[in-house]
Structure formats: C-alpha cells, structure tokens
Amino acid sequence: MSRVGSSRELAEWVVRAARGEAPAFSELYRRTRPLVARLASSFAPLDADEVEDVIQETYVRAFKALPRLKEPAAFEAWLLSIARNRARTRLERKGQTRRMDDENPDPQPETVSLVPEALQLERDIAVVRQLIEELSEGEEKKTVHLFYVEGELSAREIAEKLGVGKSAVTMRLERFRARIKQELLRRVLAGRWE
C-alpha cells in the first residue's frame, strides 16, 4: 500500500519537475538516487568514479528530457533504463580504451613529438571533422556525425534512431575509423598537415 502511495507521490514530483520547479528536481534525485546507484554499481567492471559518472549522466539526460515523458508514473522505470544504457555505453568505451591501450604501447622518449599534445590533438580532430565533411551524403555520414560530432549517443542508440541494427552502425564506424587511420598515416608520412 505504501508503495502505491510513494509511486503516486513520485509521479507528482515528476509533474512538478517537468514544469521546471527546482525543488522537485532535488526531491526526485534524493528519492531515486539509491536505485540508480545500485543499478550502476551492479556493472562490476566499473570503478566508483565511473559509477558516479554514470549516475550524473543519467540525471542530466533524464532531467533534460523530462518534459517529453508522457507518463509520469513511468519515471522510475524510464530513469533506470537510462542508467542501464549509460553504464553499458561506459563499459563499451572502457573496452575500446583498453583495446587501444593494448594496441598502442607507450612511446619511447626519443620518438615523442616536439608538437605539444594539445596542438596535435586539435590537428587530429580537425582532420577527422574534415573527413566527416568530405563523406558523401548518406547513412554512413549520418552515423559518423551522430557518433563523433554530436558524441552523445551510443552505437545502440544511433541504431535505434536510424532504424537499423547495431551491427550496421558498428560496421559504418569501423569503416570510417579505417579511413581516418589511413589518412592520418598518409599525412604523417607526407610530413605536412593540410
């Protein structure tokens, strides 16, 4: 019985938050954070900082999209699904980072570039953006733009948005990554940046 009362009460806080009432956001956070934290912590490979990041990303996304939630009573389930997606995305990125670390050992001191790392990164990003712009209009360009330029959606979320399978999105991104590696290598070997 108290659960029904608390669900109804939670739905009222959701309605108030959707109207932009600041205290309602705080109350929703206070009431639901333990659930979100428990779910995020259940993803074992995530450390405490990553769990906290997942929690924060979950609330940022949920509160931003709250006015579009049609059924206030569904808030808790919806919030937990956002948390689950954020945790999965974090794990996917963590797996990619670990693979990249394995593939790219630390450079030897004599091979370190004289160009500051921040400037090099800025140049690399400019090359990637240029390559994205040069893609012909179509599904691959949409996919790459959503993933690398907008950068807020996981491969699974992009697949849902574009109405294709996740494997199609992954294949498009892999194809683009291969193109980027080839172009960066070409430019490094040429010794110049355009």
XYZ file of C-alpha atoms in Angstrom:
194
model
C 0.000 0.000 0.000
C 2.763 2.484 0.911
C 4.481 1.652 -2.399
C 1.393 2.806 -4.327
C 1.308 5.996 -2.270
C 5.006 6.615 -2.864
C 4.592 5.918 -6.608
C 1.758 8.416 -6.799
C 3.789 10.913 -4.801
C 6.824 10.362 -7.062
C 4.642 10.967 -10.125
C 3.533 14.278 -8.603
C 7.181 15.304 -8.149
C 7.812 14.319 -11.794
C 4.974 16.588 -12.963
C 6.334 19.465 -10.875
C 9.885 18.934 -12.181
C 8.598 18.823 -15.766
C 7.134 22.278 -15.106
C 10.620 23.427 -14.099
C 10.218 23.602 -10.309
C 13.785 23.371 -8.950
C 12.875 21.748 -5.589
C 11.149 18.932 -7.496
C 14.402 18.011 -9.275
C 16.183 17.799 -5.916
C 13.415 15.643 -4.462
C 13.410 13.265 -7.452
C 17.182 12.944 -7.179
C 17.003 12.298 -3.426
C 14.281 9.644 -3.790
C 15.692 7.756 -6.773
C 19.478 8.076 -6.447
C 19.846 4.910 -4.294
C 18.128 2.847 -7.027
C 20.237 4.348 -9.808
C 23.433 3.914 -7.752
C 22.581 0.268 -7.031
C 21.958 -0.433 -10.709
C 25.134 1.358 -11.863
C 27.194 -0.451 -9.198
C 25.931 -3.797 -10.487
C 28.085 -3.305 -13.598
C 31.126 -4.904 -11.948
C 33.929 -3.649 -14.232
C 33.039 -0.021 -13.429
C 35.021 1.583 -10.612
C 33.496 4.005 -8.081
C 34.316 7.113 -10.153
C 32.790 5.586 -13.261
C 29.655 4.609 -11.327
C 29.364 8.211 -10.126
C 29.788 9.430 -13.729
C 27.009 7.076 -14.850
C 24.725 8.414 -12.109
C 25.400 12.032 -13.063
C 24.985 11.369 -16.816
C 21.714 9.569 -16.083
C 20.203 12.515 -14.219
C 21.461 15.083 -16.708
C 19.834 13.167 -19.577
C 16.649 12.380 -17.655
C 16.064 15.906 -16.362
C 16.799 17.380 -19.793
C 14.241 15.074 -21.435
C 11.714 15.119 -18.573
C 9.164 17.406 -20.292
C 8.837 14.767 -23.055
C 7.964 11.965 -20.605
C 4.317 11.209 -21.392
C 3.520 9.091 -18.329
C 4.889 10.468 -15.010
C 4.224 7.123 -13.289
C 6.785 5.520 -15.636
C 9.582 7.838 -14.419
C 11.384 5.300 -12.238
C 11.492 2.564 -14.905
C 12.494 5.121 -17.543
C 15.252 6.515 -15.301
C 16.651 3.033 -14.653
C 16.689 2.244 -18.376
C 18.686 5.445 -18.977
C 21.116 4.404 -16.216
C 21.451 0.926 -17.740
C 22.209 2.428 -21.170
C 24.754 4.873 -19.695
C 26.510 2.032 -17.835
C 26.623 -0.137 -20.970
C 27.983 2.758 -23.017
C 30.620 3.378 -20.350
C 31.609 -0.316 -20.459
C 31.794 -0.275 -24.265
C 34.040 2.793 -24.195
C 36.145 1.279 -21.430
C 36.601 -1.876 -23.521
C 37.624 0.187 -26.549
C 40.073 2.201 -24.449
C 41.629 -0.972 -23.042
C 41.998 -2.412 -26.571
C 43.563 0.841 -27.766
C 45.982 0.833 -24.807
C 46.985 -2.741 -25.663
C 47.469 -1.861 -29.341
C 49.393 1.353 -28.656
C 52.217 0.909 -26.158
C 53.766 3.976 -24.522
C 56.125 5.769 -26.913
C 59.861 5.681 -26.388
C 61.259 9.036 -25.202
C 63.196 9.623 -28.419
C 60.052 9.248 -30.538
C 57.978 11.862 -28.703
C 56.897 14.703 -30.991
C 58.030 18.266 -30.479
C 54.471 19.391 -31.209
C 52.548 19.878 -27.945
C 49.991 17.139 -27.335
C 47.077 19.599 -27.191
C 48.005 21.070 -30.577
C 48.454 17.602 -32.058
C 45.030 16.589 -30.737
C 43.498 19.748 -32.191
C 45.050 18.933 -35.577
C 43.813 15.340 -35.421
C 40.286 16.490 -34.561
C 40.365 18.940 -37.476
C 41.375 16.108 -39.829
C 38.561 13.883 -38.519
C 35.992 16.685 -38.925
C 37.280 17.378 -42.438
C 36.984 13.694 -43.344
C 33.427 13.641 -41.999
C 32.561 16.694 -44.112
C 34.069 15.034 -47.198
C 31.878 11.931 -46.857
C 29.122 11.755 -49.420
C 25.656 12.379 -48.020
C 24.050 9.174 -46.794
C 23.686 6.752 -43.923
C 27.408 6.431 -43.195
C 27.828 10.204 -42.879
C 24.738 10.434 -40.609
C 26.076 7.627 -38.410
C 29.584 9.066 -38.157
C 28.236 12.567 -37.486
C 25.993 11.336 -34.666
C 28.792 9.338 -33.064
C 31.815 11.619 -33.471
C 30.479 15.149 -33.872
C 27.411 15.116 -31.635
C 29.002 12.452 -29.433
C 26.081 11.872 -27.066
C 24.657 8.594 -28.381
C 25.996 5.063 -28.099
C 26.107 2.783 -31.141
C 22.922 1.100 -29.892
C 21.120 4.445 -29.533
C 22.241 5.526 -33.017
C 20.940 2.237 -34.427
C 17.552 2.861 -32.810
C 17.458 6.444 -34.062
C 18.340 5.440 -37.641
C 16.158 2.326 -37.603
C 18.988 -0.117 -38.361
C 20.731 -2.905 -36.491
C 23.597 -2.119 -34.128
C 25.915 -4.228 -36.314
C 25.246 -1.887 -39.266
C 26.226 1.112 -37.133
C 29.327 -0.661 -35.830
C 30.358 -1.601 -39.383
C 29.954 2.005 -40.590
C 32.018 3.316 -37.678
C 34.753 0.706 -38.253
C 34.907 1.612 -41.941
C 35.261 5.271 -41.032
C 37.954 4.560 -38.413
C 39.974 2.647 -41.018
C 39.686 5.631 -43.361
C 40.839 8.007 -40.595
C 43.864 5.834 -39.747
C 44.843 5.670 -43.396
C 44.505 9.442 -43.872
C 46.388 10.303 -40.670
C 49.183 7.936 -41.661
C 49.332 9.462 -45.141
C 49.615 12.958 -43.665
C 52.241 11.972 -41.106
C 54.341 10.277 -43.791
C 53.940 13.308 -46.034
C 55.175 15.410 -43.111
C 52.537 18.090 -43.525
C 49.046 18.991 -42.376
C 46.612 20.481 -44.817
